Short mmCIF file of C-alpha atoms in Angstrom, two decimals:
data_model
loop_
_atom_site.label_atom_id
_atom_site.label_comp_id
_atom_site.label_asym_id
_atom_site.label_seq_id
_atom_site.Cartn_x
_atom_site.Cartn_y
_atom_site.Cartn_z
CA UNK R 1416 -35.81 -28.32 52.65
CA UNK R 1417 -38.37 -27.55 55.39
CA UNK R 1418 -37.74 -28.21 59.08
CA UNK R 1419 -40.86 -30.43 59.32
CA UNK R 1420 -39.45 -32.89 56.80
CA UNK R 1421 -36.09 -32.86 58.52
CA UNK R 1422 -37.67 -33.87 61.82
CA UNK R 1423 -38.98 -37.09 60.33
CA UNK R 1424 -35.46 -38.27 59.50
CA UNK R 1425 -33.46 -40.42 61.96
CA UNK R 1426 -30.27 -38.92 63.39
CA UNK R 1427 -27.62 -41.01 61.61
CA UNK R 1428 -24.19 -41.80 63.10
CA UNK R 1429 -22.47 -40.42 59.99
CA UNK R 1430 -24.87 -37.51 59.70
CA UNK R 1431 -23.37 -34.41 58.11
CA UNK R 1432 -24.86 -31.05 58.90
CA UNK R 1433 -24.40 -29.16 55.65
CA UNK R 1434 -26.52 -26.20 54.70
CA UNK R 1435 -25.53 -22.88 53.17
CA UNK R 1436 -21.92 -23.15 54.23
CA UNK R 1437 -22.35 -25.00 57.56
CA UNK R 1438 -20.48 -28.29 57.82
CA UNK R 1439 -19.86 -30.30 61.00
CA UNK R 1440 -19.65 -34.06 61.26
CA UNK R 1441 -20.81 -36.32 64.08
CA UNK R 1442 -18.08 -38.44 65.74
CA UNK R 1443 -18.16 -42.22 65.94
CA UNK R 1444 -19.84 -43.68 69.06
CA UNK R 1445 -18.74 -47.19 69.96
CA UNK R 1446 -21.71 -47.77 72.28
CA UNK R 1447 -24.24 -47.30 69.48
CA UNK R 1448 -24.94 -49.71 66.69
CA UNK R 1449 -24.35 -48.31 63.24
CA UNK R 1450 -27.65 -46.81 62.05
CA UNK R 1451 -26.63 -46.08 58.52
CA UNK R 1452 -23.78 -45.18 57.17
CA UNK R 1453 -11.02 -15.75 74.39
CA UNK R 1454 -8.27 -13.60 75.12
CA UNK R 1455 -8.37 -9.95 73.90
CA UNK R 1456 -6.38 -8.78 70.87
CA UNK R 1457 -4.23 -5.69 70.88
CA UNK R 1458 -5.63 -2.40 69.62
CA UNK R 1459 -3.73 -2.25 66.33
CA UNK R 1460 -5.19 -4.36 63.56
CA UNK R 1461 -2.83 -7.23 62.93
CA UNK R 1462 -3.36 -9.35 59.83
CA UNK R 1463 -2.15 -12.76 58.72
CA UNK R 1464 -1.82 -14.32 55.26
CA UNK R 1465 -0.63 -17.89 54.70
CA UNK R 1466 0.31 -19.10 51.22
CA UNK R 1467 0.89 -22.78 50.58
CA UNK R 1468 2.26 -24.57 47.55
CA UNK R 1469 0.90 -28.09 47.09
CA UNK R 1470 4.03 -29.53 45.49
CA UNK R 1471 6.88 -27.77 47.26
CA UNK R 1472 9.96 -26.24 45.61
CA UNK R 1473 13.06 -27.75 44.06
CA UNK R 1474 15.40 -27.44 47.09
CA UNK R 1475 18.67 -26.71 45.26
CA UNK R 1476 17.12 -23.65 43.58
CA UNK R 1477 15.02 -22.45 46.51
CA UNK R 1478 17.39 -22.29 49.46
CA UNK R 1479 19.97 -19.52 49.94
CA UNK R 1480 23.62 -20.36 49.62
CA UNK R 1481 25.51 -20.23 52.95
CA UNK R 1482 29.22 -19.56 52.62
CA UNK R 1483 31.50 -22.16 54.34
CA UNK R 1484 32.71 -19.77 57.06
CA UNK R 1485 32.71 -20.01 60.83
CA UNK R 1486 28.94 -19.67 60.77
CA UNK R 1487 28.56 -23.17 59.37
CA UNK R 1488 30.41 -24.58 62.36
CA UNK R 1489 27.93 -22.71 64.56
CA UNK R 1490 25.15 -24.59 62.78
CA UNK R 1491 26.72 -27.90 63.73
CA UNK R 1492 27.67 -27.04 67.32
CA UNK R 1493 24.64 -25.00 68.40
CA UNK R 1494 22.02 -26.44 66.05
CA UNK R 1495 21.16 -23.17 64.32
CA UNK R 1496 22.61 -19.96 62.95
CA UNK R 1497 21.46 -16.54 61.84
CA UNK R 1498 23.11 -14.82 58.91
CA UNK R 1499 22.39 -11.70 56.89
CA UNK R 1500 25.14 -12.52 54.43
CA UNK R 1501 23.49 -14.94 52.05
CA UNK R 1502 22.69 -15.25 48.38
CA UNK R 1503 19.18 -16.16 47.27
CA UNK R 1504 18.66 -19.29 45.22
CA UNK R 1505 17.68 -19.21 41.55
CA UNK R 1506 13.97 -19.58 42.32
CA UNK R 1507 13.96 -16.95 45.07
CA UNK R 1508 16.28 -14.40 43.44
CA UNK R 1509 13.30 -12.13 42.72
CA UNK R 1510 12.98 -11.51 46.46
CA UNK R 1511 16.27 -9.60 46.65
CA UNK R 1512 14.68 -6.10 46.39
CA UNK R 1513 12.50 -7.02 49.39
CA UNK R 1514 15.31 -8.57 51.45
CA UNK R 1515 14.79 -6.20 54.40
CA UNK R 1516 11.15 -7.27 54.67
CA UNK R 1517 11.69 -11.04 54.52
CA UNK R 1518 13.26 -13.87 56.48
CA UNK R 1519 13.99 -17.28 55.01
CA UNK R 1520 13.87 -20.13 57.53
CA UNK R 1521 15.39 -23.51 56.74
CA UNK R 1522 15.67 -26.84 58.53
CA UNK R 1523 12.19 -26.93 60.08
CA UNK R 1524 9.24 -29.25 59.56
CA UNK R 1525 6.55 -31.11 61.49
CA UNK R 1526 8.37 -34.42 61.81
CA UNK R 1527 5.82 -36.07 59.53
CA UNK R 1528 5.89 -38.63 56.75
CA UNK R 1529 3.36 -39.34 54.05
CA UNK R 1530 4.37 -37.29 51.04
CA UNK R 1531 1.29 -35.86 49.35
CA UNK R 1532 -0.87 -37.22 52.18
CA UNK R 1533 0.88 -35.02 54.76
CA UNK R 1534 0.79 -31.75 52.82
CA UNK R 1535 -2.51 -30.76 54.43
CA UNK R 1536 -0.70 -30.52 57.79
CA UNK R 1537 1.40 -27.55 56.64
CA UNK R 1538 -0.54 -25.00 58.72
CA UNK R 1539 -1.51 -27.33 61.56
CA UNK R 1540 1.50 -29.55 62.24
CA UNK R 1541 -0.84 -32.55 62.56
CA UNK R 1542 -2.13 -34.97 59.95
CA UNK R 1543 -5.87 -35.47 60.01
CA UNK R 1544 -5.42 -39.21 60.45
CA UNK R 1545 -3.42 -38.58 63.64
CA UNK R 1546 -5.70 -35.90 65.06
CA UNK R 1547 -8.92 -37.73 65.86
CA UNK R 1548 -8.26 -37.90 69.61
CA UNK R 1549 -6.77 -34.42 69.91
CA UNK R 1550 -8.91 -31.72 71.59
CA UNK R 1551 -8.22 -29.23 68.80
CA UNK R 1552 -7.93 -31.86 66.03
CA UNK R 1553 -5.80 -30.61 63.14
CA UNK R 1554 -6.86 -26.96 63.37
CA UNK R 1555 -4.76 -24.66 61.21
CA UNK R 1556 -3.17 -21.44 62.39
CA UNK R 1557 -5.53 -19.25 60.34
CA UNK R 1558 -8.67 -20.82 61.82
CA UNK R 1559 -7.17 -20.77 65.32
CA UNK R 1560 -6.44 -17.05 65.05
CA UNK R 1561 -9.86 -16.31 63.54
CA UNK R 1562 -11.63 -17.55 66.67
CA UNK R 1563 -10.08 -14.71 68.63
CA UNK R 1564 -11.26 -11.90 66.36
CA UNK R 1565 -14.65 -13.34 65.50
CA UNK R 1566 -17.14 -10.62 64.62
CA UNK R 1567 -14.58 -7.86 64.12
CA UNK R 1568 -14.65 -8.26 60.32
CA UNK R 1569 -17.28 -9.40 57.84
CA UNK R 1570 -15.28 -12.53 57.03
CA UNK R 1571 -13.32 -14.18 59.87
CA UNK R 1572 -11.07 -15.77 57.23
CA UNK R 1573 -10.87 -16.11 53.47
CA UNK R 1574 -9.70 -19.50 52.23
CA UNK R 1575 -8.77 -19.49 48.55
CA UNK R 1576 -7.73 -22.36 46.32
CA UNK R 1577 -8.81 -24.68 43.58
CA UNK R 1578 -10.87 -27.82 44.09
CA UNK R 1579 -9.30 -29.43 41.04
CA UNK R 1580 -5.92 -31.11 40.88
CA UNK R 1581 -4.56 -34.02 42.90
CA UNK R 1582 -5.88 -35.30 46.25
CA UNK R 1583 -9.32 -33.71 46.24
CA UNK R 1584 -8.15 -30.15 45.75
CA UNK R 1585 -7.35 -27.49 48.33
CA UNK R 1586 -6.75 -28.80 51.85
CA UNK R 1587 -4.90 -25.87 53.38
CA UNK R 1588 -7.36 -24.84 56.13
CA UNK R 1589 -9.00 -26.99 58.80
CA UNK R 1590 -11.33 -26.09 61.66
CA UNK R 1591 -10.70 -27.13 65.24
CA UNK R 1592 -13.24 -29.95 64.82
CA UNK R 1593 -11.11 -31.37 61.99
CA UNK R 1594 -13.33 -30.22 59.15
CA UNK R 1595 -11.79 -29.05 55.88
CA UNK R 1596 -12.65 -25.45 54.98
CA UNK R 1597 -13.97 -25.40 51.39
CA UNK R 1598 -12.04 -22.82 49.38
CA UNK R 1599 -13.14 -19.90 47.26
CA UNK R 1600 -12.17 -21.33 43.86
CA UNK R 1601 -11.21 -18.26 41.85
CA UNK R 1602 -11.12 -14.47 41.48
CA UNK R 1603 -14.69 -14.31 40.16
CA UNK R 1604 -16.10 -15.87 43.35
CA UNK R 1605 -13.72 -13.95 45.62
CA UNK R 1606 -14.71 -10.65 44.01
CA UNK R 1607 -18.38 -11.51 44.43
CA UNK R 1608 -17.87 -12.35 48.10
CA UNK R 1609 -16.03 -9.08 48.78
CA UNK R 1610 -18.06 -6.60 46.77
CA UNK R 1611 -21.39 -7.98 45.52
CA UNK R 1612 -24.60 -8.39 47.51
CA UNK R 1613 -25.45 -4.93 48.81
CA UNK R 1614 -28.99 -4.83 47.42
CA UNK R 1615 -32.12 -5.60 49.43
CA UNK R 1616 -32.78 -8.86 47.56
CA UNK R 1617 -29.33 -10.21 48.46
CA UNK R 1618 -29.76 -9.23 52.11
CA UNK R 1619 -33.16 -10.93 52.28
CA UNK R 1620 -31.68 -14.09 50.77
CA UNK R 1621 -28.90 -14.07 53.37
CA UNK R 1622 -31.44 -13.64 56.17
CA UNK R 1623 -33.33 -16.65 54.82
CA UNK R 1624 -30.10 -18.69 54.92
CA UNK R 1625 -29.51 -17.65 58.51
CA UNK R 1626 -33.04 -18.68 59.50
CA UNK R 1627 -32.60 -22.03 57.72
CA UNK R 1628 -29.31 -22.69 59.48
CA UNK R 1629 -30.79 -21.85 62.87
CA UNK R 1630 -33.67 -24.24 62.22
CA UNK R 1631 -31.27 -27.02 61.33
CA UNK R 1632 -29.22 -26.37 64.46
CA UNK R 1633 -32.40 -26.54 66.57
CA UNK R 1634 -33.07 -29.96 65.04
CA UNK R 1635 -29.52 -31.10 65.74
CA UNK R 1636 -29.83 -30.11 69.41
CA UNK R 1637 -33.14 -31.93 69.81
CA UNK R 1638 -31.81 -35.03 68.06
CA UNK R 1639 -28.66 -35.00 70.19
CA UNK R 1640 -30.75 -35.05 73.37
CA UNK R 1641 -32.50 -38.20 72.17
CA UNK R 1642 -29.21 -39.74 71.08
CA UNK R 1643 -27.49 -39.13 74.43
CA UNK R 1644 -29.77 -41.59 76.25
CA UNK R 1645 -28.05 -44.55 74.59
CA UNK R 1646 -24.43 -43.51 75.11
CA UNK R 1647 -21.87 -44.70 77.61
CA UNK R 1648 -19.73 -42.19 79.49
CA UNK R 1649 -16.93 -42.04 76.94
CA UNK R 1650 -19.27 -41.51 74.01
CA UNK R 1651 -21.18 -38.92 76.02
CA UNK R 1652 -17.94 -36.96 76.27
CA UNK R 1653 -17.56 -37.21 72.49
CA UNK R 1654 -21.10 -35.93 72.05
CA UNK R 1655 -20.34 -33.02 74.38
CA UNK R 1656 -17.35 -32.14 72.19
CA UNK R 1657 -19.57 -32.35 69.14
CA UNK R 1658 -22.14 -30.04 70.68
CA UNK R 1659 -19.36 -27.59 71.40
CA UNK R 1660 -18.78 -27.50 67.64
CA UNK R 1661 -22.50 -26.91 67.14
CA UNK R 1662 -22.40 -23.98 69.54
CA UNK R 1663 -19.41 -22.60 67.65
CA UNK R 1664 -21.45 -22.74 64.45
CA UNK R 1665 -24.28 -20.92 66.21
CA UNK R 1666 -21.89 -18.15 67.19
CA UNK R 1667 -20.58 -17.82 63.63
CA UNK R 1668 -24.14 -17.60 62.30
CA UNK R 1669 -24.99 -14.91 64.84
CA UNK R 1670 -21.89 -12.92 63.93
CA UNK R 1671 -22.68 -13.20 60.23
CA UNK R 1672 -26.20 -11.94 60.94
CA UNK R 1673 -24.69 -8.81 62.46
CA UNK R 1674 -23.02 -7.95 59.13
CA UNK R 1675 -26.01 -8.45 56.83
CA UNK R 1676 -27.22 -4.84 57.10
CA UNK R 1677 -23.74 -3.32 56.80
CA UNK R 1678 -22.93 -2.39 53.18
CA UNK R 1679 -19.94 -3.97 51.50
CA UNK R 1680 -17.18 -1.75 50.06
CA UNK R 1681 -17.67 -0.38 46.57
CA UNK R 1682 -16.15 -2.56 43.85
CA UNK R 1683 -12.90 -1.02 42.53
CA UNK R 1684 -13.31 -2.60 39.08
CA UNK R 1685 -15.64 -4.86 37.13
CA UNK R 1686 -16.11 -8.45 38.25
CA UNK R 1687 -13.43 -10.66 36.64
CA UNK R 1688 -13.91 -14.09 35.13
CA UNK R 1689 -11.94 -17.14 36.18
CA UNK R 1690 -9.33 -18.08 33.60
CA UNK R 1691 -6.58 -20.40 34.84
CA UNK R 1692 -4.42 -20.49 37.94
CA UNK R 1693 -1.39 -18.98 36.21
CA UNK R 1694 -3.31 -15.93 34.97
CA UNK R 1695 -5.55 -15.76 38.05
CA UNK R 1696 -2.72 -15.77 40.60
CA UNK R 1697 -1.81 -12.05 40.36
CA UNK R 1698 -5.50 -11.09 40.56
CA UNK R 1699 -6.07 -13.33 43.57
CA UNK R 1700 -3.20 -11.61 45.34
CA UNK R 1701 -4.64 -8.19 44.40
CA UNK R 1702 -8.05 -9.16 45.81
CA UNK R 1703 -6.45 -10.35 49.05
CA UNK R 1704 -4.75 -6.96 49.35
CA UNK R 1705 -8.13 -5.26 48.86
CA UNK R 1706 -9.76 -7.55 51.43
CA UNK R 1707 -7.13 -6.56 54.00
CA UNK R 1708 -7.14 -2.90 53.03
CA UNK R 1709 -10.95 -2.61 53.37
CA UNK R 1710 -10.85 -4.64 56.62
CA UNK R 1711 -13.26 -7.15 55.10
CA UNK R 1712 -11.02 -9.76 56.72
CA UNK R 1713 -7.72 -9.86 58.57
CA UNK R 1714 -6.85 -13.47 57.80
CA UNK R 1715 -6.48 -15.16 54.42
CA UNK R 1716 -5.00 -18.35 53.04
CA UNK R 1717 -4.12 -19.18 49.46
CA UNK R 1718 -3.13 -22.58 48.13
CA UNK R 1719 -1.42 -22.98 44.77
CA UNK R 1720 -2.47 -26.47 43.81
CA UNK R 1721 -1.93 -29.21 41.33
CA UNK R 1722 -4.06 -27.42 38.71
CA UNK R 1723 -1.29 -24.88 38.15
CA UNK R 1724 -0.79 -25.65 34.45
CA UNK R 1725 2.74 -25.31 33.03
CA UNK R 1726 1.32 -24.88 29.52
CA UNK R 1727 -0.12 -21.52 30.57
CA UNK R 1728 3.47 -20.40 31.13
CA UNK R 1729 4.65 -21.86 27.86
CA UNK R 1730 6.17 -24.90 29.57
CA UNK R 1731 5.28 -28.37 28.33
CA UNK R 1732 4.39 -31.13 30.75
CA UNK R 1733 2.26 -31.50 33.87
CA UNK R 1734 3.06 -29.74 37.14
CA UNK R 1735 2.78 -32.90 39.23
CA UNK R 1736 4.88 -34.84 36.76
CA UNK R 1737 7.58 -32.16 36.64
CA UNK R 1738 7.77 -32.11 40.44
CA UNK R 1739 8.82 -35.77 40.14
CA UNK R 1740 11.67 -34.75 37.85
CA UNK R 1741 13.84 -37.81 38.44
CA UNK R 1742 16.93 -35.54 38.42
CA UNK R 1743 16.47 -34.94 34.69
CA UNK R 1744 17.92 -31.52 33.86
CA UNK R 1745 15.21 -30.68 31.34
CA UNK R 1746 12.42 -31.32 33.83
CA UNK R 1747 14.23 -29.46 36.62
CA UNK R 1748 14.62 -26.38 34.42
CA UNK R 1749 10.92 -26.45 33.60
CA UNK R 1750 10.05 -26.84 37.27
CA UNK R 1751 12.27 -23.90 38.21
CA UNK R 1752 10.41 -21.78 35.63
CA UNK R 1753 7.07 -22.57 37.31
CA UNK R 1754 8.36 -22.01 40.81
CA UNK R 1755 10.13 -18.77 39.89
CA UNK R 1756 6.84 -17.39 38.57
CA UNK R 1757 5.12 -18.28 41.85
CA UNK R 1758 7.82 -16.56 43.90
CA UNK R 1759 7.70 -13.50 41.63
CA UNK R 1760 3.95 -13.16 42.22
CA UNK R 1761 4.50 -13.56 45.95
CA UNK R 1762 7.14 -10.80 45.77
CA UNK R 1763 4.70 -8.57 43.91
CA UNK R 1764 2.13 -9.19 46.66
CA UNK R 1765 4.57 -8.33 49.44
CA UNK R 1766 5.63 -5.20 47.58
CA UNK R 1767 2.01 -4.07 47.27
CA UNK R 1768 1.46 -4.52 50.99
CA UNK R 1769 4.57 -2.45 51.61
CA UNK R 1770 3.38 0.38 49.36
CA UNK R 1771 0.03 0.83 51.16
CA UNK R 1772 0.08 2.90 54.36
CA UNK R 1773 -2.28 4.16 57.03
CA UNK R 1774 -1.89 5.91 60.38
CA UNK R 1775 -0.21 2.79 61.82
CA UNK R 1776 2.41 2.40 59.06
CA UNK R 1777 2.58 0.14 56.04
CA UNK R 1778 0.06 -2.61 55.54
CA UNK R 1779 2.99 -5.03 55.38
CA UNK R 1780 4.19 -4.03 58.85
CA UNK R 1781 0.72 -4.96 60.12
CA UNK R 1782 0.48 -8.22 58.15
CA UNK R 1783 2.44 -11.38 58.90
CA UNK R 1784 2.83 -13.33 55.65
CA UNK R 1785 3.89 -16.98 55.59
CA UNK R 1786 4.95 -18.51 52.27
CA UNK R 1787 5.95 -22.14 51.86
CA UNK R 1788 4.75 -25.71 51.48
CA UNK R 1789 3.97 -28.88 53.38
CA UNK R 1790 6.14 -30.73 50.86
CA UNK R 1791 9.91 -30.54 51.31
CA UNK R 1792 10.95 -32.45 48.20
CA UNK R 1793 8.25 -33.73 45.86
CA UNK R 1794 10.70 -35.82 43.86
CA UNK R 1795 11.44 -37.99 46.90
CA UNK R 1796 8.01 -37.52 48.54
CA UNK R 1797 9.52 -36.11 51.75
CA UNK R 1798 7.97 -33.66 54.21
CA UNK R 1799 11.23 -32.61 55.86
CA UNK R 1800 13.06 -29.26 55.71
CA UNK R 1801 9.94 -27.46 54.52
CA UNK R 1802 10.42 -24.30 52.43
CA UNK R 1803 9.46 -21.32 54.61
CA UNK R 1804 9.65 -17.57 54.03
CA UNK R 1805 8.24 -15.09 56.55
CA UNK R 1806 7.45 -11.50 55.58
CA UNK R 1807 6.17 -8.38 57.33
CA UNK R 1808 4.37 -8.35 60.65
CA UNK R 1809 6.91 -6.09 62.33
CA UNK R 1810 9.45 -8.89 62.73
CA UNK R 1811 13.15 -8.22 62.21
CA UNK R 1812 13.97 -9.40 58.72
CA UNK R 1813 16.73 -9.46 56.14
CA UNK R 1814 18.21 -12.73 57.39
CA UNK R 1815 18.41 -16.45 56.97
CA UNK R 1816 17.58 -18.50 60.05
CA UNK R 1817 19.09 -21.93 59.43
CA UNK R 1818 18.34 -24.86 61.73
CA UNK R 1819 20.27 -28.11 61.52
CA UNK R 1820 17.71 -30.68 60.35
CA UNK R 1821 19.74 -33.44 62.07
CA UNK R 1822 19.96 -31.71 65.46
CA UNK R 1823 18.05 -33.23 68.38
CA UNK R 1824 17.41 -29.72 69.71
CA UNK R 1825 15.81 -28.58 66.45
CA UNK R 1826 12.42 -26.96 67.17
CA UNK R 1827 9.25 -27.95 65.30
CA UNK R 1828 7.83 -25.61 62.69
CA UNK R 1829 4.83 -25.06 64.96
CA UNK R 1830 7.09 -22.95 67.17
CA UNK R 1831 7.06 -20.40 64.37
CA UNK R 1832 3.27 -20.52 64.48
CA UNK R 1833 3.29 -19.68 68.21
CA UNK R 1834 5.46 -16.65 67.43
CA UNK R 1835 3.08 -15.63 64.65
CA UNK R 1836 0.02 -16.03 66.89
CA UNK R 1837 1.59 -13.96 69.64
CA UNK R 1838 2.49 -11.30 67.12
CA UNK R 1839 -1.13 -11.40 65.95
CA UNK R 1840 -2.17 -10.54 69.49
CA UNK R 1841 -3.03 -13.90 71.06
CA UNK R 1842 -1.84 -14.68 74.56
CA UNK R 1843 -0.89 -18.26 73.84
CA UNK R 1844 2.20 -20.34 74.60
CA UNK R 1845 1.11 -23.46 72.73
CA UNK R 1846 -0.06 -24.50 69.29
CA UNK R 1847 -0.35 -28.17 68.30
CA UNK R 1848 3.09 -29.82 68.66
CA UNK R 1849 4.98 -26.64 69.61
CA UNK R 1850 7.55 -26.48 72.42
CA UNK R 1851 7.56 -22.67 72.67
CA UNK R 1852 8.26 -19.75 70.38
CA UNK R 1853 10.85 -19.90 67.59
CA UNK R 1854 14.27 -18.90 68.87
CA UNK R 1855 16.11 -16.35 66.81
CA UNK R 1856 12.89 -14.68 65.64
CA UNK R 1857 12.27 -11.17 66.94
#
């Protein structure tokens, strides 16, 4: 599409700027009639990986067993306890060899309701529907952290997940303007992004995309100037916020331009083909390890969605249906089989990070890994007591931090995110609904 033809089009209220990966939406302006529809990081390279399960985990098999000793009374009187003497649940038993590199954290959530329609808030603490008036909308921790290391790696973040399944596919990552980050759908596309495109033809094509995006942004700026003449003060403020998002896109385009002439790493093996989520999961984890190891990115997210097919594990039934097991033993056993496989692949990923070393130590010690879900119990559609496991990052591990879900002094899960961001190198005391850092985490 040429710029000349774009200039002849009116600037619509619901206009979406979408071209070659750019996507920002114009806010609603009440005073117009509808016209159609950063602080420095520390010197060591810290990484962050967040893994989200769309349908949660069966609680009775996921959580560790806490012995009824004096520690349980501490949970009731002080609102939380820390114990190293715990037994993993059936689903998480495969994590035992990595105990010293992991912490399991129970009793925390975002205080939200909505079942499947609140899962997308797992990494933000805020539902999109509640975030429209918030300065940072429902930005997720990965995108928040990426802003502070922009330009240091070829890809600020890698968002991976399927677009199939329930509720419009992967919704794990959101920008600070409240825009969903489209995911990389499989290992074939992730491999291509990491390792393919070093030839002159690919570089020229990327330069053309950059020029196209800059032309579109020029049009947006000019159209916004015309639009601003008909706005009241409040809507002018909204437009100013929107133009801040436009400037952010400009910065990302400029940073991407800087990487066009820098060769990508050599591919370690032939490009794979997408198969199914069960078979692809180990390969996706391996590619994330390579992305971190080659410093192609320092931040990645992976969502295991509703397209995770039980039949590919030899289990009959649908994943979504099994998550609503209705307390039927047969369905619960099938669900535990699926969830155990997911935890085993997560354990394999953590182990790989721990095996790789450089002058600063293991890759795991430099990578904070969050594993969990925005769904606490899919059978009852609750978003409370979210399953959370934290690995690596130099934190003290080998323990179960248990918070009383009924305590008034219970911190929000976003407090953990503040601790993770600080560990990543950000000088921040606040993230979304947080009240500070997470006590007990060191």
